[in-house]
Amino acid sequence: MASILISTGGWIGAAELLLAYALVSKGRIVGDSLRYQALNLTGSVLLVANCAYTGAWPSVIANSFYVIVGISILITVKRAYIAQLAHNRRALLGTRLHRGSAASAATAPSAAAAEG
């Protein structure tokens, strides 16, 4: 039973790598996208398990490099995403503060004029 699962996992992993390659080649996704990296990473992990089980050690090593690269790219993409979120929040907060100070500045002279 385990050999059937590992064999099926290997075929799924190979299909994921081919799908990722086809999508990037056709321009449907970009190489640094989360979808592309997830397909490469999961496909490579499945192939590492399959190749290790069958004793195909050169393929284990090659796919292990895919896993390492995939993890490092995912970390880079995550950092960029977090930085973009922080930038957007700062910009939104700055807009809100600017509106608030502009509104209070607009009402301040009229209040002084009403007193005078």
mmCIF file of C-alpha atoms in Angstrom:
data_model
loop_
_atom_site.group_PDB
_atom_site.id
_atom_site.type_symbol
_atom_site.label_atom_id
_atom_site.label_comp_id
_atom_site.label_asym_id
_atom_site.label_seq_id
_atom_site.Cartn_x
_atom_site.Cartn_y
_atom_site.Cartn_z
ATOM 1 C CA MET A 1 0.000 0.000 0.000
ATOM 2 C CA ALA A 2 2.820 2.405 0.853
ATOM 3 C CA SER A 3 4.453 1.859 -2.524
ATOM 4 C CA ILE A 4 1.221 2.800 -4.295
ATOM 5 C CA LEU A 5 0.973 6.039 -2.290
ATOM 6 C CA ILE A 6 4.602 6.929 -2.925
ATOM 7 C CA SER A 7 4.290 6.119 -6.614
ATOM 8 C CA THR A 8 1.104 8.203 -6.893
ATOM 9 C CA GLY A 9 2.808 11.037 -5.020
ATOM 10 C CA GLY A 10 5.694 10.905 -7.492
ATOM 11 C CA TRP A 11 3.337 11.208 -10.447
ATOM 12 C CA ILE A 12 1.490 14.092 -8.795
ATOM 13 C CA GLY A 13 4.798 15.817 -8.044
ATOM 14 C CA ALA A 14 5.954 15.415 -11.644
ATOM 15 C CA ALA A 15 2.616 16.789 -12.887
ATOM 16 C CA GLU A 16 2.934 19.806 -10.565
ATOM 17 C CA LEU A 17 6.414 20.631 -11.849
ATOM 18 C CA LEU A 18 5.286 20.321 -15.460
ATOM 19 C CA LEU A 19 2.197 22.436 -14.784
ATOM 20 C CA ALA A 20 4.301 25.139 -13.121
ATOM 21 C CA TYR A 21 6.697 25.160 -16.064
ATOM 22 C CA ALA A 22 3.865 25.345 -18.588
ATOM 23 C CA LEU A 23 2.101 28.183 -16.739
ATOM 24 C CA VAL A 24 5.275 30.270 -16.534
ATOM 25 C CA SER A 25 6.177 29.544 -20.162
ATOM 26 C CA LYS A 26 2.750 30.672 -21.346
ATOM 27 C CA GLY A 27 2.861 33.798 -19.178
ATOM 28 C CA ARG A 28 -0.127 32.801 -17.071
ATOM 29 C CA ILE A 29 1.860 33.185 -13.849
ATOM 30 C CA VAL A 30 5.210 34.781 -13.017
ATOM 31 C CA GLY A 31 8.219 32.958 -11.669
ATOM 32 C CA ASP A 32 8.240 34.730 -8.321
ATOM 33 C CA SER A 33 4.530 34.223 -7.666
ATOM 34 C CA LEU A 34 3.298 32.268 -4.685
ATOM 35 C CA ARG A 35 1.382 29.855 -6.942
ATOM 36 C CA TYR A 36 4.458 28.994 -9.010
ATOM 37 C CA GLN A 37 6.665 28.509 -5.965
ATOM 38 C CA ALA A 38 4.034 26.397 -4.204
ATOM 39 C CA LEU A 39 3.703 24.128 -7.251
ATOM 40 C CA ASN A 40 7.479 23.746 -7.492
ATOM 41 C CA LEU A 41 7.917 23.181 -3.775
ATOM 42 C CA THR A 42 5.178 20.582 -3.317
ATOM 43 C CA GLY A 43 6.072 18.837 -6.567
ATOM 44 C CA SER A 44 9.713 18.621 -5.545
ATOM 45 C CA VAL A 45 8.893 17.311 -2.065
ATOM 46 C CA LEU A 46 6.731 14.570 -3.572
ATOM 47 C CA LEU A 47 9.447 13.668 -6.060
ATOM 48 C CA VAL A 48 12.103 13.592 -3.318
ATOM 49 C CA ALA A 49 9.985 11.069 -1.397
ATOM 50 C CA ASN A 50 9.358 8.981 -4.510
ATOM 51 C CA CYS A 51 12.967 9.011 -5.683
ATOM 52 C CA ALA A 52 14.335 8.226 -2.220
ATOM 53 C CA TYR A 53 11.947 5.281 -1.951
ATOM 54 C CA THR A 54 13.058 3.912 -5.323
ATOM 55 C CA GLY A 55 16.746 4.676 -4.734
ATOM 56 C CA ALA A 56 17.115 7.281 -7.493
ATOM 57 C CA TRP A 57 19.654 9.322 -5.513
ATOM 58 C CA PRO A 58 20.704 11.794 -8.239
ATOM 59 C CA SER A 59 17.050 12.822 -8.570
ATOM 60 C CA VAL A 60 16.739 13.103 -4.791
ATOM 61 C CA ILE A 61 19.671 15.529 -4.760
ATOM 62 C CA ALA A 62 18.359 17.554 -7.726
ATOM 63 C CA ASN A 63 14.876 17.841 -6.266
ATOM 64 C CA SER A 64 16.291 18.691 -2.845
ATOM 65 C CA PHE A 65 17.860 21.757 -4.452
ATOM 66 C CA TYR A 66 14.441 22.647 -5.886
ATOM 67 C CA VAL A 67 13.032 22.406 -2.345
ATOM 68 C CA ILE A 68 15.779 24.645 -0.925
ATOM 69 C CA VAL A 69 15.319 27.249 -3.663
ATOM 70 C CA GLY A 70 11.529 27.103 -3.299
ATOM 71 C CA ILE A 71 11.700 27.695 0.437
ATOM 72 C CA SER A 72 14.113 30.616 0.050
ATOM 73 C CA ILE A 73 11.943 32.230 -2.643
ATOM 74 C CA LEU A 74 8.816 31.763 -0.526
ATOM 75 C CA ILE A 75 10.561 33.508 2.367
ATOM 76 C CA THR A 76 11.583 36.354 0.039
ATOM 77 C CA VAL A 77 8.045 36.663 -1.376
ATOM 78 C CA LYS A 78 6.596 36.645 2.145
ATOM 79 C CA ARG A 79 8.972 39.393 3.271
ATOM 80 C CA ALA A 80 8.103 41.510 0.236
ATOM 81 C CA TYR A 81 4.386 40.963 0.862
ATOM 82 C CA ILE A 82 4.718 41.993 4.518
ATOM 83 C CA ALA A 83 6.748 45.063 3.525
ATOM 84 C CA GLN A 84 4.081 46.035 0.977
ATOM 85 C CA LEU A 85 1.340 45.641 3.599
ATOM 86 C CA ALA A 86 3.277 47.824 6.036
ATOM 87 C CA HIS A 87 3.808 50.454 3.336
ATOM 88 C CA ASN A 88 0.105 50.461 2.436
ATOM 89 C CA ARG A 89 -0.904 50.797 6.087
ATOM 90 C CA ARG A 90 1.503 53.690 6.622
ATOM 91 C CA ALA A 91 0.165 55.416 3.522
ATOM 92 C CA LEU A 92 -3.434 54.900 4.657
ATOM 93 C CA LEU A 93 -2.644 56.171 8.140
ATOM 94 C CA GLY A 94 -0.866 59.200 6.669
ATOM 95 C CA THR A 95 -3.908 59.955 4.513
ATOM 96 C CA ARG A 96 -6.212 59.687 7.505
ATOM 97 C CA LEU A 97 -3.976 61.918 9.620
ATOM 98 C CA HIS A 98 -3.717 64.451 6.802
ATOM 99 C CA ARG A 99 -7.492 64.549 6.395
ATOM 100 C CA GLY A 100 -7.965 64.910 10.143
ATOM 101 C CA SER A 101 -5.476 67.766 10.440
ATOM 102 C CA ALA A 102 -6.915 69.467 7.366
ATOM 103 C CA ALA A 103 -10.429 69.214 8.779
ATOM 104 C CA SER A 104 -9.399 70.593 12.147
ATOM 105 C CA ALA A 105 -7.399 73.388 10.473
ATOM 106 C CA ALA A 106 -10.414 74.289 8.369
ATOM 107 C CA THR A 107 -12.671 74.546 11.412
ATOM 108 C CA ALA A 108 -10.158 76.388 13.603
ATOM 109 C CA PRO A 109 -10.295 79.777 11.790
ATOM 110 C CA SER A 110 -14.073 79.765 11.671
ATOM 111 C CA ALA A 111 -14.200 79.075 15.384
ATOM 112 C CA ALA A 112 -11.785 81.955 16.029
ATOM 113 C CA ALA A 113 -13.837 84.218 13.793
ATOM 114 C CA ALA A 114 -17.002 83.314 15.665
ATOM 115 C CA GLU A 115 -15.346 84.263 18.957
ATOM 116 C CA GLY A 116 -13.942 87.543 17.624
#
